[in-house]
Amino acid sequence: MIRIAPSGLIAIALLAVMAATRSHHFTSLLGPGDATLAAFFLGGLFLRRAGWLALFLATAGLVDFLAVQAGTSAWCITPGYALLAPAYGALWLAGRRSTGALQSTAGLLRSAGLLASGVVVFFVISNVGFYAFSEAVADLSAIDFALRVATYLPGYLAQAFLYSSAGLALGAWTDPRRPHPGRRLTAPGKVAWASA
């Protein structure tokens, strides 16, 4: 029997949701919103290691490549696309800095602030890259471009918070330290089951 470590299960789940929703980002406005930002944030929170970040970056790139090969317009793929790596890295780092998110209300509020900051940093880096290298916006001044793309930021924040909230709720529900009827913590990490 093949055994998969909990971190592997988390990675598979996040990558699957990212791949399923990211393809809609390129092909349809009717599909579910793109979960990529939340996947990177939650990956940083739950998986932490740089090796996982590299896998997430490769998966995002592969999904984009496959979408373009399937006929999706490549107008947003420019040399600035390379700046998505540090942009997504900012979200991963925000997730890493969210240690303790599931332990208290203060931890959740701190995580919300870090997620919002990570999304804004992602948004700025990715749009600077697009503006700097895309012929499609060459006739716009930097201010005009910034004003146009700023209208999309609330949607990016909303999708990131929606998916991240679902991920955090699932993480809290599956956390072995969570209070549960018939179970009490006797010491950090040790669970004692009450007799019936």
mmCIF file of N, CA and C in Angstrom, residues 42 45-46 95-112 164-165 167-179:
data_model
loop_
_atom_site.group_PDB
_atom_site.id
_atom_site.type_symbol
_atom_site.label_atom_id
_atom_site.label_comp_id
_atom_site.label_asym_id
_atom_site.label_seq_id
_atom_site.Cartn_x
_atom_site.Cartn_y
_atom_site.Cartn_z
ATOM 1 N N LEU A 42 -1.750 29.280 1.143
ATOM 2 C CA LEU A 42 -1.958 28.103 1.991
ATOM 3 C C LEU A 42 -0.781 27.140 1.902
ATOM 4 N N LEU A 45 1.704 28.418 4.251
ATOM 5 C CA LEU A 45 1.276 28.193 5.631
ATOM 6 C C LEU A 45 1.451 26.740 6.056
ATOM 7 N N PHE A 46 0.970 25.820 5.234
ATOM 8 C CA PHE A 46 0.938 24.411 5.634
ATOM 9 C C PHE A 46 2.160 23.600 5.203
ATOM 10 N N GLY A 95 2.141 33.273 3.688
ATOM 11 C CA GLY A 95 1.634 32.068 4.332
ATOM 12 C C GLY A 95 2.590 31.539 5.389
ATOM 13 N N ARG A 96 3.864 31.534 5.073
ATOM 14 C CA ARG A 96 4.876 31.069 6.056
ATOM 15 C C ARG A 96 4.861 31.923 7.315
ATOM 16 N N ARG A 97 4.635 33.214 7.132
ATOM 17 C CA ARG A 97 4.625 34.131 8.279
ATOM 18 C C ARG A 97 3.336 34.023 9.091
ATOM 19 N N SER A 98 2.379 33.240 8.599
ATOM 20 C CA SER A 98 1.086 33.095 9.263
ATOM 21 C C SER A 98 1.048 31.951 10.261
ATOM 22 N N THR A 99 2.186 31.544 10.759
ATOM 23 C CA THR A 99 2.243 30.477 11.754
ATOM 24 C C THR A 99 1.329 30.832 12.926
ATOM 25 N N GLY A 100 0.563 29.868 13.363
ATOM 26 C CA GLY A 100 -0.360 30.100 14.475
ATOM 27 C C GLY A 100 -1.715 30.601 14.027
ATOM 28 N N ALA A 101 -1.961 30.605 12.717
ATOM 29 C CA ALA A 101 -3.224 31.121 12.195
ATOM 30 C C ALA A 101 -4.428 30.386 12.753
ATOM 31 N N LEU A 102 -4.277 29.106 13.026
ATOM 32 C CA LEU A 102 -5.410 28.303 13.478
ATOM 33 C C LEU A 102 -5.533 28.235 14.988
ATOM 34 N N GLN A 103 -4.655 28.922 15.694
ATOM 35 C CA GLN A 103 -4.611 28.773 17.147
ATOM 36 C C GLN A 103 -5.413 29.826 17.902
ATOM 37 N N SER A 104 -5.713 30.956 17.258
ATOM 38 C CA SER A 104 -6.407 32.018 17.982
ATOM 39 C C SER A 104 -7.032 33.004 16.998
ATOM 40 N N THR A 105 -7.918 33.811 17.531
ATOM 41 C CA THR A 105 -8.517 34.871 16.723
ATOM 42 C C THR A 105 -7.444 35.853 16.280
ATOM 43 N N ALA A 106 -6.519 36.160 17.158
ATOM 44 C CA ALA A 106 -5.430 37.072 16.798
ATOM 45 C C ALA A 106 -4.593 36.481 15.663
ATOM 46 N N GLY A 107 -4.368 35.171 15.701
ATOM 47 C CA GLY A 107 -3.621 34.513 14.633
ATOM 48 C C GLY A 107 -4.362 34.599 13.302
ATOM 49 N N LEU A 108 -5.680 34.424 13.334
ATOM 50 C CA LEU A 108 -6.476 34.542 12.107
ATOM 51 C C LEU A 108 -6.440 35.962 11.557
ATOM 52 N N LEU A 109 -6.549 36.948 12.451
ATOM 53 C CA LEU A 109 -6.503 38.348 12.006
ATOM 54 C C LEU A 109 -5.143 38.697 11.417
ATOM 55 N N ARG A 110 -4.098 38.202 12.048
ATOM 56 C CA ARG A 110 -2.739 38.425 11.526
ATOM 57 C C ARG A 110 -2.598 37.783 10.153
ATOM 58 N N SER A 111 -3.126 36.583 10.002
ATOM 59 C CA SER A 111 -3.069 35.888 8.713
ATOM 60 C C SER A 111 -3.851 36.635 7.647
ATOM 61 N N ALA A 112 -4.997 37.180 8.021
ATOM 62 C CA ALA A 112 -5.794 37.955 7.065
ATOM 63 C C ALA A 112 -5.007 39.166 6.578
ATOM 64 N N SER A 164 -8.888 30.979 0.626
ATOM 65 C CA SER A 164 -8.041 30.829 1.820
ATOM 66 C C SER A 164 -8.886 30.553 3.054
ATOM 67 N N SER A 165 -10.036 31.204 3.152
ATOM 68 C CA SER A 165 -10.929 30.949 4.291
ATOM 69 C C SER A 165 -11.387 29.500 4.297
ATOM 70 N N GLY A 167 -9.772 26.984 2.973
ATOM 71 C CA GLY A 167 -8.597 26.192 3.328
ATOM 72 C C GLY A 167 -8.281 26.255 4.806
ATOM 73 N N LEU A 168 -8.397 27.437 5.391
ATOM 74 C CA LEU A 168 -8.136 27.570 6.828
ATOM 75 C C LEU A 168 -9.201 26.841 7.644
ATOM 76 N N ALA A 169 -10.453 26.923 7.206
ATOM 77 C CA ALA A 169 -11.523 26.215 7.918
ATOM 78 C C ALA A 169 -11.284 24.704 7.863
ATOM 79 N N LEU A 170 -10.912 24.210 6.709
ATOM 80 C CA LEU A 170 -10.613 22.784 6.583
ATOM 81 C C LEU A 170 -9.401 22.409 7.436
ATOM 82 N N GLY A 171 -8.386 23.276 7.440
ATOM 83 C CA GLY A 171 -7.211 23.030 8.270
ATOM 84 C C GLY A 171 -7.555 23.001 9.751
ATOM 85 N N ALA A 172 -8.428 23.907 10.175
ATOM 86 C CA ALA A 172 -8.833 23.931 11.583
ATOM 87 C C ALA A 172 -9.666 22.704 11.926
ATOM 88 N N TRP A 173 -10.516 22.284 10.997
ATOM 89 C CA TRP A 173 -11.380 21.132 11.244
ATOM 90 C C TRP A 173 -10.577 19.836 11.348
ATOM 91 N N THR A 174 -9.506 19.740 10.586
ATOM 92 C CA THR A 174 -8.706 18.513 10.598
ATOM 93 C C THR A 174 -7.532 18.579 11.569
ATOM 94 N N ASP A 175 -7.335 19.708 12.225
ATOM 95 C CA ASP A 175 -6.219 19.873 13.171
ATOM 96 C C ASP A 175 -6.416 18.940 14.366
ATOM 97 N N PRO A 176 -5.448 18.063 14.641
ATOM 98 C CA PRO A 176 -5.608 17.134 15.769
ATOM 99 C C PRO A 176 -5.660 17.841 17.118
ATOM 100 N N ARG A 177 -5.274 19.090 17.178
ATOM 101 C CA ARG A 177 -5.324 19.831 18.438
ATOM 102 C C ARG A 177 -6.687 20.477 18.673
ATOM 103 N N ARG A 178 -7.580 20.354 17.707
ATOM 104 C CA ARG A 178 -8.905 20.963 17.787
ATOM 105 C C ARG A 178 -9.721 20.276 18.869
ATOM 106 N N PRO A 179 -10.471 21.066 19.652
ATOM 107 C CA PRO A 179 -11.352 20.444 20.653
ATOM 108 C C PRO A 179 -12.361 19.527 19.959
#
